[in-house]
Tab-separated table of C-alpha atoms in Angstrom:
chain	number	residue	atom	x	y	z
K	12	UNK	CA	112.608	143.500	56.035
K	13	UNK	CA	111.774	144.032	59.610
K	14	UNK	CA	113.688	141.647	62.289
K	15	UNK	CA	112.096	139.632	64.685
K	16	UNK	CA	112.401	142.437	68.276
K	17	UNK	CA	113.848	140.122	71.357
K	18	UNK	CA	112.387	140.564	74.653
K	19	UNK	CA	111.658	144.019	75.866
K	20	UNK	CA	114.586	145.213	78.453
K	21	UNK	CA	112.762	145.964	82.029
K	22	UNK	CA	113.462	149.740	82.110
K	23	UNK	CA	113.436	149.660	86.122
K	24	UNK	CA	116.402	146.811	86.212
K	25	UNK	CA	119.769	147.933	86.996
K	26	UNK	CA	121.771	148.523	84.374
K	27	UNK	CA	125.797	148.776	85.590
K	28	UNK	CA	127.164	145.824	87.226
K	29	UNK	CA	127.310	147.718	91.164
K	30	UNK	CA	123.769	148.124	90.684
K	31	UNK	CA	122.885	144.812	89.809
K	32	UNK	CA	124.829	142.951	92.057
K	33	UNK	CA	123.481	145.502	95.060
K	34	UNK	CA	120.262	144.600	93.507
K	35	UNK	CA	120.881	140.908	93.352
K	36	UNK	CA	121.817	140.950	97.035
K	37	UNK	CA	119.093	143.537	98.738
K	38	UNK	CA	115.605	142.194	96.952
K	39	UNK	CA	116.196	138.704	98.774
K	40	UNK	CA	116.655	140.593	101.943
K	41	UNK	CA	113.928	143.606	101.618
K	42	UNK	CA	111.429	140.903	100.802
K	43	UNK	CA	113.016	138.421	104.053
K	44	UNK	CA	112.561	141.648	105.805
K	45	UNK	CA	109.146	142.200	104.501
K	46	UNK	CA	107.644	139.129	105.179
K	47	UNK	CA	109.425	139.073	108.672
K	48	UNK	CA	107.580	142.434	109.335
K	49	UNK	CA	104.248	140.686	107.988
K	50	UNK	CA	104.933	137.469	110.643
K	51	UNK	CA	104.962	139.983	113.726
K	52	UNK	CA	101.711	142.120	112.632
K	53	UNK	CA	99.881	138.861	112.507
K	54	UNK	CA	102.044	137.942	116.139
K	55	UNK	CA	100.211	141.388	117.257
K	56	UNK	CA	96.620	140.957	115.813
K	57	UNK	CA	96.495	137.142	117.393
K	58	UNK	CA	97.660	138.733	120.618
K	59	UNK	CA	95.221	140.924	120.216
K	60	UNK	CA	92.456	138.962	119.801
K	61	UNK	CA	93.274	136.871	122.757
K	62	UNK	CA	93.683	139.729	124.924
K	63	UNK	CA	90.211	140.866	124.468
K	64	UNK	CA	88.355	137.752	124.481
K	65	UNK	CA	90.630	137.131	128.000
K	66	UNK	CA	89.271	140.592	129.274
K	67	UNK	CA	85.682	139.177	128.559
K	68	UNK	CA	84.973	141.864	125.571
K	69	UNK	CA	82.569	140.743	123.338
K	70	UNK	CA	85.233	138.294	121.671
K	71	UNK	CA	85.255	134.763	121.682
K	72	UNK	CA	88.229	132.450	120.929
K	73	UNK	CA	86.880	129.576	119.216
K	74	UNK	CA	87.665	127.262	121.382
K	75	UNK	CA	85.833	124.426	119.390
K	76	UNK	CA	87.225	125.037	115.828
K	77	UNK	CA	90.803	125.320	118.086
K	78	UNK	CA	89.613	121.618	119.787
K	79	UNK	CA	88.919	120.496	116.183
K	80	UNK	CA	92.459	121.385	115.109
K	81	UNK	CA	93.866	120.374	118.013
K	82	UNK	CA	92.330	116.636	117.254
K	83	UNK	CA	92.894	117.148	113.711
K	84	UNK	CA	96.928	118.160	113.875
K	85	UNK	CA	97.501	116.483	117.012
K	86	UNK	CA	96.563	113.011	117.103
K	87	UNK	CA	97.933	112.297	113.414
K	88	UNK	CA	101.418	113.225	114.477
K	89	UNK	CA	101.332	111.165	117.686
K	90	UNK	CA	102.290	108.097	116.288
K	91	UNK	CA	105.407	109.633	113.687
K	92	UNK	CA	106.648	111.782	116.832
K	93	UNK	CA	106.756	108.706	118.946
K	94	UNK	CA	108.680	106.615	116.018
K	95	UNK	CA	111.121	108.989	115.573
K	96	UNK	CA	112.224	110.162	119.345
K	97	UNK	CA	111.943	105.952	119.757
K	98	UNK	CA	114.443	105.619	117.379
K	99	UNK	CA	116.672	109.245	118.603
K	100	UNK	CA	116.585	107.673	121.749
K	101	UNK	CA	117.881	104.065	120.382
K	102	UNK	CA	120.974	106.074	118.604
K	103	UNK	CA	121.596	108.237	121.488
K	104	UNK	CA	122.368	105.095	123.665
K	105	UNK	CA	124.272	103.067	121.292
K	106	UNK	CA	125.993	106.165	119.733
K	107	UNK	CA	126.849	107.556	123.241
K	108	UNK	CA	127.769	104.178	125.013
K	109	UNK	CA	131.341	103.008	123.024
K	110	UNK	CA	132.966	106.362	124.098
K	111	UNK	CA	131.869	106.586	127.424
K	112	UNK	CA	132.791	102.745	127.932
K	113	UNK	CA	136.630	103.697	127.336
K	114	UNK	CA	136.521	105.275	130.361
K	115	UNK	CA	134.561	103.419	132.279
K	116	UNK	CA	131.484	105.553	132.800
K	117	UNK	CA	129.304	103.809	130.694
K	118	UNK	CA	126.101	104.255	132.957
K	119	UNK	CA	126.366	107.771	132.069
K	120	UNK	CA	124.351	107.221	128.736
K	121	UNK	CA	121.072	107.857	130.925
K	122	UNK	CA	122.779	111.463	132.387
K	123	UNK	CA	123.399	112.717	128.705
K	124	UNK	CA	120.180	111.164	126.784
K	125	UNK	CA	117.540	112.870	129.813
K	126	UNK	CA	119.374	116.566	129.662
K	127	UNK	CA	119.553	116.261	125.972
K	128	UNK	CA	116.066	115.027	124.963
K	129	UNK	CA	114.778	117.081	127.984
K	130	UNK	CA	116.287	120.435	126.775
K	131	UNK	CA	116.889	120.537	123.025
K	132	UNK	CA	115.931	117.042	121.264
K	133	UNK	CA	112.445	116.109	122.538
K	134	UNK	CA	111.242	119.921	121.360
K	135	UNK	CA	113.115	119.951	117.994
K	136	UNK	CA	111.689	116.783	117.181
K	137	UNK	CA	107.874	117.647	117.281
K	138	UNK	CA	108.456	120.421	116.250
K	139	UNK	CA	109.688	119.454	112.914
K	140	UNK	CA	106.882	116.686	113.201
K	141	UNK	CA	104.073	118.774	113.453
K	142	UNK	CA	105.689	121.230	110.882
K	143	UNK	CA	105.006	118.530	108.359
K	144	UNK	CA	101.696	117.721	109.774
K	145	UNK	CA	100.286	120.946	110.741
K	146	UNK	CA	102.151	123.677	109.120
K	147	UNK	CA	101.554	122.429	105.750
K	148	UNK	CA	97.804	121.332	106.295
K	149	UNK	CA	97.338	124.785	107.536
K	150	UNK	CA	99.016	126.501	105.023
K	151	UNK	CA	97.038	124.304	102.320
K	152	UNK	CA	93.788	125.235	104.217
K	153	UNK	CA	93.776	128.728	104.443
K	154	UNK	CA	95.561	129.107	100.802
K	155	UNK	CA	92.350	126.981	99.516
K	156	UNK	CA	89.729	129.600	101.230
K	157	UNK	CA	91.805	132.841	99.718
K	158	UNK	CA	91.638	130.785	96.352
K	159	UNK	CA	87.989	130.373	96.530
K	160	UNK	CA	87.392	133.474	98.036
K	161	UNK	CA	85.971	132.436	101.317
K	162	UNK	CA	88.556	134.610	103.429
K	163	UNK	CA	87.173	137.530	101.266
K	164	UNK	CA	83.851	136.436	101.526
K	165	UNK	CA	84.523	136.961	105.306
K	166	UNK	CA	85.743	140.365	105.033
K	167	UNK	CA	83.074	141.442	103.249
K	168	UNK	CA	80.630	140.304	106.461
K	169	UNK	CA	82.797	142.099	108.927
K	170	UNK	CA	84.395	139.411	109.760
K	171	UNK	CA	87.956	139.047	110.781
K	172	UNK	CA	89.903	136.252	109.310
K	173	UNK	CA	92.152	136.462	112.248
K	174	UNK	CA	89.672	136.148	114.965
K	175	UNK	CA	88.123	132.821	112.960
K	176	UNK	CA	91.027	131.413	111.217
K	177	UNK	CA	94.122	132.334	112.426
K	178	UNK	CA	93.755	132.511	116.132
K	179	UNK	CA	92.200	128.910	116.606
K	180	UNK	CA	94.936	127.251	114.463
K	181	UNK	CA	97.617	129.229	116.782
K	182	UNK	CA	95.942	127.995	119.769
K	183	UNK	CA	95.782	124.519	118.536
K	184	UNK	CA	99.483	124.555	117.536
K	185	UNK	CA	100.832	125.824	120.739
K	186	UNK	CA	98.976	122.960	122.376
K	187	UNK	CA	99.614	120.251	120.266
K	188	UNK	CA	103.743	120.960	120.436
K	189	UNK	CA	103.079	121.016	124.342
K	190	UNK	CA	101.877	117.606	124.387
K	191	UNK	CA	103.760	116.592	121.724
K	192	UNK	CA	107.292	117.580	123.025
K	193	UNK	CA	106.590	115.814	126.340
K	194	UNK	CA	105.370	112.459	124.717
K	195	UNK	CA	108.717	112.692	122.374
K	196	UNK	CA	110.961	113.116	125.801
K	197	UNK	CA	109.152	110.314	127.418
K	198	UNK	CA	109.597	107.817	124.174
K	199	UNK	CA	112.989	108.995	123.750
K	200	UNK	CA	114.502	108.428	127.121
K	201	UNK	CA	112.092	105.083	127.881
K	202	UNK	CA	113.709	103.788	124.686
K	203	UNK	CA	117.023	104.508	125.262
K	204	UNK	CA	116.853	102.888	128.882
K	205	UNK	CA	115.445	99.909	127.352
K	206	UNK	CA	118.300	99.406	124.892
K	207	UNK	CA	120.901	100.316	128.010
K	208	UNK	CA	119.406	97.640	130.130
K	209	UNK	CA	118.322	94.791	127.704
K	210	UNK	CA	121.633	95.498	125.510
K	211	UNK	CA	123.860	97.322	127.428
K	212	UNK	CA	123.767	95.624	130.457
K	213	UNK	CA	123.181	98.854	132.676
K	214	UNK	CA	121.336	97.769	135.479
K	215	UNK	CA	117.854	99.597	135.937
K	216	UNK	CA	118.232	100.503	139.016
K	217	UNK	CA	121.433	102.676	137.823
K	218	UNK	CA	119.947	104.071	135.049
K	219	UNK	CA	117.105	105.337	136.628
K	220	UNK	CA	119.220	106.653	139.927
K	221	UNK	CA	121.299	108.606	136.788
K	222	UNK	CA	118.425	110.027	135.109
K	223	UNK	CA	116.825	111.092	138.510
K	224	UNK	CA	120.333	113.078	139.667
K	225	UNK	CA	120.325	114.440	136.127
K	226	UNK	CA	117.486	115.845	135.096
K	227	UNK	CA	116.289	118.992	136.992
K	228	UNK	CA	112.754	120.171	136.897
K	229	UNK	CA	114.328	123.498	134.917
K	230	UNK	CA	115.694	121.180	131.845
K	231	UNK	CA	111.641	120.283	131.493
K	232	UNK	CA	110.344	123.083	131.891
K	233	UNK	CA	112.594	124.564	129.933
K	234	UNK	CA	112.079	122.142	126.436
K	235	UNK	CA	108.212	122.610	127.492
K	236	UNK	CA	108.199	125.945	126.799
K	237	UNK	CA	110.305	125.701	124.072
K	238	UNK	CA	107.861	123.413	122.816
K	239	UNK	CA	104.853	126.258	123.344
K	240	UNK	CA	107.253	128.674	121.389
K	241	UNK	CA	107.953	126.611	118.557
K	242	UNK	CA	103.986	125.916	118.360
K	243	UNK	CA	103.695	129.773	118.386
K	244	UNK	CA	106.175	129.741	115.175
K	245	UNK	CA	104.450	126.908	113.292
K	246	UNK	CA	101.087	128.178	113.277
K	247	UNK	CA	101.998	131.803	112.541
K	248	UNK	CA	104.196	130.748	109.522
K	249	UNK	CA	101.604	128.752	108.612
K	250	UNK	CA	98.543	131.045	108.597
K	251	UNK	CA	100.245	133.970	107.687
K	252	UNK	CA	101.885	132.257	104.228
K	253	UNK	CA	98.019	130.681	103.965
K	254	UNK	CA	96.489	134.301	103.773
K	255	UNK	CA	99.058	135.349	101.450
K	256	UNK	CA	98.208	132.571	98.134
K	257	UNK	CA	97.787	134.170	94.915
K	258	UNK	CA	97.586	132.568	91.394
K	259	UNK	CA	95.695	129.634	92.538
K	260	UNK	CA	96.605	125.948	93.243
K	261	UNK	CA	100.401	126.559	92.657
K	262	UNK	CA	100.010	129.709	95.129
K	263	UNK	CA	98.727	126.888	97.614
K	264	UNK	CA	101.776	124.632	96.470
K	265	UNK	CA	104.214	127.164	96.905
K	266	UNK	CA	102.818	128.403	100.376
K	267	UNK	CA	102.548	124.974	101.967
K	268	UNK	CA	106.618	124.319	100.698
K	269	UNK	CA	107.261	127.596	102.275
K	270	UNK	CA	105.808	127.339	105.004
K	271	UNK	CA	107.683	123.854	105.675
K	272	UNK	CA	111.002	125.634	105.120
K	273	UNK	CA	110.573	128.607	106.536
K	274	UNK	CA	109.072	126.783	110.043
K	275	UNK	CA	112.068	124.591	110.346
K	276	UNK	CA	114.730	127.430	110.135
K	277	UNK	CA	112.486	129.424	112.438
K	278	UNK	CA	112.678	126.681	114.596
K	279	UNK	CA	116.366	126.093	114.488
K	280	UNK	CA	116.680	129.630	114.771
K	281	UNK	CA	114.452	129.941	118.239
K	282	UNK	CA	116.707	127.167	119.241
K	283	UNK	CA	119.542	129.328	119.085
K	284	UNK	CA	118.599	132.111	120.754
K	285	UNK	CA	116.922	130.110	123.417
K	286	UNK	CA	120.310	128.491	123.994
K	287	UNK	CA	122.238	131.908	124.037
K	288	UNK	CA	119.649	133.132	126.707
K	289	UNK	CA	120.513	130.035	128.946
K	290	UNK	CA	123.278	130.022	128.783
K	291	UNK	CA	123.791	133.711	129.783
K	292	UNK	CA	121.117	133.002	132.631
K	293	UNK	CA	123.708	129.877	133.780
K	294	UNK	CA	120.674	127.900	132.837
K	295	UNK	CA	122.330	125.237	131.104
């Protein structure tokens, strides 16, 4: 009588236990490495794009399908990125004003909320905002065109997917976390003097004259470009994990959750090394 055969052993898999822990612990990293390495050559061929159609070669940017996007991502996320930084900014005050009270500097609350929505909240917040929004609708997008074949379809013509579909989505990502991050500083710190004065009792006049002495045109300028960085980071992510769907509709699922996850650590990540930079500069 001839037994029923269990599955077939992979004859590549590590057989001792050295060799599959080592292999355990280095295919997470060789592929975080891999697609890392993927990120940047699509960083370089945008770049590259751009720089030719700015030295007036026979490229053009797409500035219309980028305007589309822009309307497309941007204006749905204006009302969830002014909710939220509404509602940082209403924590922020009460959260900030108890302490602060005990030693009688309560009319500080408006010198801590401007430097941090200014440098590090008003960014993070659209960012992870139009992550959501854009990233995943991006990622969806261009994971739906491999699926059906319409990137190859464009390859086939000459065409380069980059030039048409990546590069106008970049473009409208950087400029959509622009205008988002300043709208999410300017809800965030208008809400949080509105609950100081009405609530608070800090007069306006005080918590404006704080603000003013506080915030420096560098702690702007500084979450503003933040803000262009992180857009940089979305839309990358986001194209790059669009071109790279296989097995159909759950390709597309699992690309848009990537691309959600792997755009907020990226984020959080930039963040960090943003801060260390500062910080060494004596910029914060």
């Amino acid at each position: 009588m001839s037994q029923a055969s269990g599955p077939t052993p992979d004859p590549l898999a590590p057989r001792s236990a050295p060799a599959r822990l080592l292999h355990a612990v280095g295919a997470p990293v060789l592929e975080l490495l891999t697609h890392v390495g993927d990120m940047v050559g699509l960083l370089l061929d945008t770049l590259t794009v751009v720089l030719k159609a700015l030295g007036k070669e026979r490229t053009r940017l797409g500035w219309s399908a980028a305007v589309s996007q822009l309307i497309r991502v941007g204006l749905r996320s204006i009302g969830i990125v002014s909710l939220v930084s509404g509602c940082i900014g209403f924590i922020l005050a009460f959260q900030l004003s108890p302490p602060l009270d005990e030693f009688g500097q309560k009319e500080l609350v408006a010198n801590i909320v401007s430097v941090a929505v200014l440098r590090e909240l008003g960014p993070l917040i659209a960012a992870i905002v139009l992550t959501g929004f854009a990233g995943a609708s991006i990622a969806a997008e261009i994971g739906t065109m491999v699926v059906s074949e319409e990137v190859e379809a464009l390859e086939a013509m000459a065409l380069s997917p980059v030039r048409f579909l990546v590069v106008p989505r970049v473009i409208a990502s950087v400029l959509a976390m622009l205008v988002l991050a300043v709208l999410a500083d300017l809800v965030a710190i208008g809400m949080s003097a509105i609950v100081s004065i009405t609530i608070l009792d800090i007069p306006w006049a005080t918590y404006k004259q704080n603000t003013l002495d506080q915030a420096k045109l560098v702690d702007f300028l500084t979450g503003v470009g933040k803000g262009g960085v992180f857009g940089l980071l979305i839309g990358l992510i986001a194209c790059g994990n669009g071109l790279k769907v296989v097995g159909g509709a759950a390709g597309v699922g699992k690309a848009t959750t990537g691309t959600v996850v792997q755009s907020v650590v990226a984020v959080i990540l930039a963040d960090l090394v943003f801060t260390a930079i500062f910080y060494a500069l004596k910029l914060v």
